[in-house]
PDB file of C-alpha atoms in Angstrom:
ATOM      1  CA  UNK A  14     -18.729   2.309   7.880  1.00  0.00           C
ATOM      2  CA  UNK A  15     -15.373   3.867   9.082  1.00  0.00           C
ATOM      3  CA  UNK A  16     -12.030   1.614   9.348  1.00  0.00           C
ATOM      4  CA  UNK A  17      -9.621   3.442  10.601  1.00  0.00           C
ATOM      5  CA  UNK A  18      -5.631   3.428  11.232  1.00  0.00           C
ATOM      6  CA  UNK A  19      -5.497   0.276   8.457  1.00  0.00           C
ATOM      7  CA  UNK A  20      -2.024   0.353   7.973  1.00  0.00           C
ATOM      8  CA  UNK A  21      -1.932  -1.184  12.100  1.00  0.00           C
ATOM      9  CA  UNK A  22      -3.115  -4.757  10.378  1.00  0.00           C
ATOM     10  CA  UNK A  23      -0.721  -5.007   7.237  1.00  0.00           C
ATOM     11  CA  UNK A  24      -1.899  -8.554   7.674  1.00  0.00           C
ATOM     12  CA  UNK A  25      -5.363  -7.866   7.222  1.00  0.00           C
ATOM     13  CA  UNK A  26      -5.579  -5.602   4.341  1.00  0.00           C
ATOM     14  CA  UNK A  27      -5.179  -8.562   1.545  1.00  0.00           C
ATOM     15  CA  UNK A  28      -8.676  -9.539   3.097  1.00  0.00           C
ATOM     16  CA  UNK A  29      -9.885  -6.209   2.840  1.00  0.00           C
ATOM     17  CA  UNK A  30      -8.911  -5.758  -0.933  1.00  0.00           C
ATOM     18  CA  UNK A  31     -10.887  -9.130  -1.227  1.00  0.00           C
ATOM     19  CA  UNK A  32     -13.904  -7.831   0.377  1.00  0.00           C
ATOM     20  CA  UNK A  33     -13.758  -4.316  -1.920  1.00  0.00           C
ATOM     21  CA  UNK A  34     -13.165  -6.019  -4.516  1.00  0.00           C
ATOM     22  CA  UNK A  35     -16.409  -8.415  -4.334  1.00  0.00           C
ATOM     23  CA  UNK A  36     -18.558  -5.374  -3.175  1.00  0.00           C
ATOM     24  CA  UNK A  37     -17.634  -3.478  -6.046  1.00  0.00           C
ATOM     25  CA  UNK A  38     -18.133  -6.449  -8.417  1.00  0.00           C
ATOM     26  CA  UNK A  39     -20.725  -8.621  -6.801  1.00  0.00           C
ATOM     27  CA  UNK A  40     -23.774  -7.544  -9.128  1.00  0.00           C
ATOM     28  CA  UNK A  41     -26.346  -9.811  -7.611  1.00  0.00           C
ATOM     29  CA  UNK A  42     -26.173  -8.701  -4.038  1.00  0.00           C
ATOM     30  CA  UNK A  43     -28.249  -5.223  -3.421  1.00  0.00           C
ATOM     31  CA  UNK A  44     -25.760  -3.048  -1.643  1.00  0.00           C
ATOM     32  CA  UNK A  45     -28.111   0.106  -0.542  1.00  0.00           C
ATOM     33  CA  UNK A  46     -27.265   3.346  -2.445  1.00  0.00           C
ATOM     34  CA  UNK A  47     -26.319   5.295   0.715  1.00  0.00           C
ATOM     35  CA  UNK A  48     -23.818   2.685   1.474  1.00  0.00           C
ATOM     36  CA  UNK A  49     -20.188   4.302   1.865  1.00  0.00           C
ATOM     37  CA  UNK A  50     -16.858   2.458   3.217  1.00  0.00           C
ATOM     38  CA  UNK A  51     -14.444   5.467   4.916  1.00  0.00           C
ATOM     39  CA  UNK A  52     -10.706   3.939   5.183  1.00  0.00           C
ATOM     40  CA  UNK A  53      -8.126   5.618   6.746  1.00  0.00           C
ATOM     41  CA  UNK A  54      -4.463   4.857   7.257  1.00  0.00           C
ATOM     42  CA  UNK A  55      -1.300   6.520   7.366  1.00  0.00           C
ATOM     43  CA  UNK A  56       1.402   6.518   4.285  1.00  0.00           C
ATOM     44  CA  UNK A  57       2.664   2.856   4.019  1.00  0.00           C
ATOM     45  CA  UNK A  58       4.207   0.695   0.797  1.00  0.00           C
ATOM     46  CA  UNK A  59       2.080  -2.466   2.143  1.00  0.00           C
ATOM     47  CA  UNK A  60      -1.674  -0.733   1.395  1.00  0.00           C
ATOM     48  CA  UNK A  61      -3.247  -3.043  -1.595  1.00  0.00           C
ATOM     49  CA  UNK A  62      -3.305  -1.081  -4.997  1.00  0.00           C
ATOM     50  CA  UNK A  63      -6.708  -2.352  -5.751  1.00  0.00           C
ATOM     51  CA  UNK A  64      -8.249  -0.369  -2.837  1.00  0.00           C
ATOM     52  CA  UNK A  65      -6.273   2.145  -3.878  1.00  0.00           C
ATOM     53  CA  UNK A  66      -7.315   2.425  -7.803  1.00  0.00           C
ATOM     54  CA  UNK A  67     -11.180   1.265  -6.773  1.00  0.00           C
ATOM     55  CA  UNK A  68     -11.440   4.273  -4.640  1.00  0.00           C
ATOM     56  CA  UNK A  69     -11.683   7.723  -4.560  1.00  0.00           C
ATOM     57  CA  UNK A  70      -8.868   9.054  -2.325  1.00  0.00           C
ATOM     58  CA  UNK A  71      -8.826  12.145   0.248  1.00  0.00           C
ATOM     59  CA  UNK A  72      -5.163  13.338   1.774  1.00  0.00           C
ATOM     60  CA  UNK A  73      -5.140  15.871   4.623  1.00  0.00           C
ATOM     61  CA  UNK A  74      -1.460  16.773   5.427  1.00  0.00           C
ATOM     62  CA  UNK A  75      -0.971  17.971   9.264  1.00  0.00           C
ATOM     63  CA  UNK A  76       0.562  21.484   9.629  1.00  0.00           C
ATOM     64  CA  UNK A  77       4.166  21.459  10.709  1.00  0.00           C
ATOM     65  CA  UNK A  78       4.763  22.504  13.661  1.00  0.00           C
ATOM     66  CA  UNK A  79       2.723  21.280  16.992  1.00  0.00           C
ATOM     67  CA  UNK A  80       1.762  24.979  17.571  1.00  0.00           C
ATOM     68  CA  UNK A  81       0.000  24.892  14.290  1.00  0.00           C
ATOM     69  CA  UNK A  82      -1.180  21.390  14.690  1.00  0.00           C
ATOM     70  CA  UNK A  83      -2.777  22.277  18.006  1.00  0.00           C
ATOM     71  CA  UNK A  84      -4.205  25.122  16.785  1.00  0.00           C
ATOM     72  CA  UNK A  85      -5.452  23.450  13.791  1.00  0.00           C
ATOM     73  CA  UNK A  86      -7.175  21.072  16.380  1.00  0.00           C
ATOM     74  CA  UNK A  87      -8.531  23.340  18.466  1.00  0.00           C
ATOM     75  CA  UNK A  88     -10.476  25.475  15.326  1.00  0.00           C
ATOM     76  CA  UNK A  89     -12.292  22.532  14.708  1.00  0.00           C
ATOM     77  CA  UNK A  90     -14.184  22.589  18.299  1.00  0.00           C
ATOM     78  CA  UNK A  91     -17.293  24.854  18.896  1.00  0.00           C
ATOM     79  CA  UNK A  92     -16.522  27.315  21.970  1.00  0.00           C
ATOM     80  CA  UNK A  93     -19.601  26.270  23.479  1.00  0.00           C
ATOM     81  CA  UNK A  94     -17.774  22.490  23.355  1.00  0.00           C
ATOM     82  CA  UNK A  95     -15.034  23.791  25.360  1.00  0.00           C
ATOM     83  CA  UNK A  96     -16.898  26.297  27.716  1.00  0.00           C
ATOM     84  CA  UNK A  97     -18.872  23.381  28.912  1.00  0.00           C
ATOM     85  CA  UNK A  98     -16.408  21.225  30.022  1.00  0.00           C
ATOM     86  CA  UNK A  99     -16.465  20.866  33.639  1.00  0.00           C
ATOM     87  CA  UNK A 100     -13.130  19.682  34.270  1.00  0.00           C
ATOM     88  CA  UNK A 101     -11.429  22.482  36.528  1.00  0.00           C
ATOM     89  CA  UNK A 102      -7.894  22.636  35.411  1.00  0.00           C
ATOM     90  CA  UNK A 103      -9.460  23.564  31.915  1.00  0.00           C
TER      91      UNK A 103
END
């Protein structure tokens, strides 16, 4: 399961901590062993700390620049990706 942009519904995230919390800690509910919750949200001072110490935490940092964040973007599609596009101004 992916949630993404969470710091859009500061509201929200109390709820969400909840919800961690009690999948982490709820022993007599099976939760399969393939299960994974994907959060992502941008750098804010409301984000819960008990998502944040209950989880395991990945930070990609955009290169400066929009020439190098384009480029950055555009070395993650496959050429046959853009080649196929049928769109004629591309």
């Amino acid at each position: 399961v992916v949630l993404q942009n969470c710091h859009l519904m500061p509201s929200w995230l109390n709820t969400l901590e909840k919800f961690v919390y009690d999948l982490k800690n709820n022993k007599s509910k099976k939760i399969d062993k393939n299960f994974r919750l994907w959060l992502t949200t941008d750098p804010t001072t409301s984000f819960p700390i008990g998502i944040l110490q209950s989880s395991l935490k990945v930070v990609t940092e955009p290169p400066d620049g929009l020439k190098l964040n384009m480029r950055g973007s555009y070395s993650r599609v496959r050429g046959e990706t853009l080649s196929s596009c049928p769109h004629p101004y591309f």
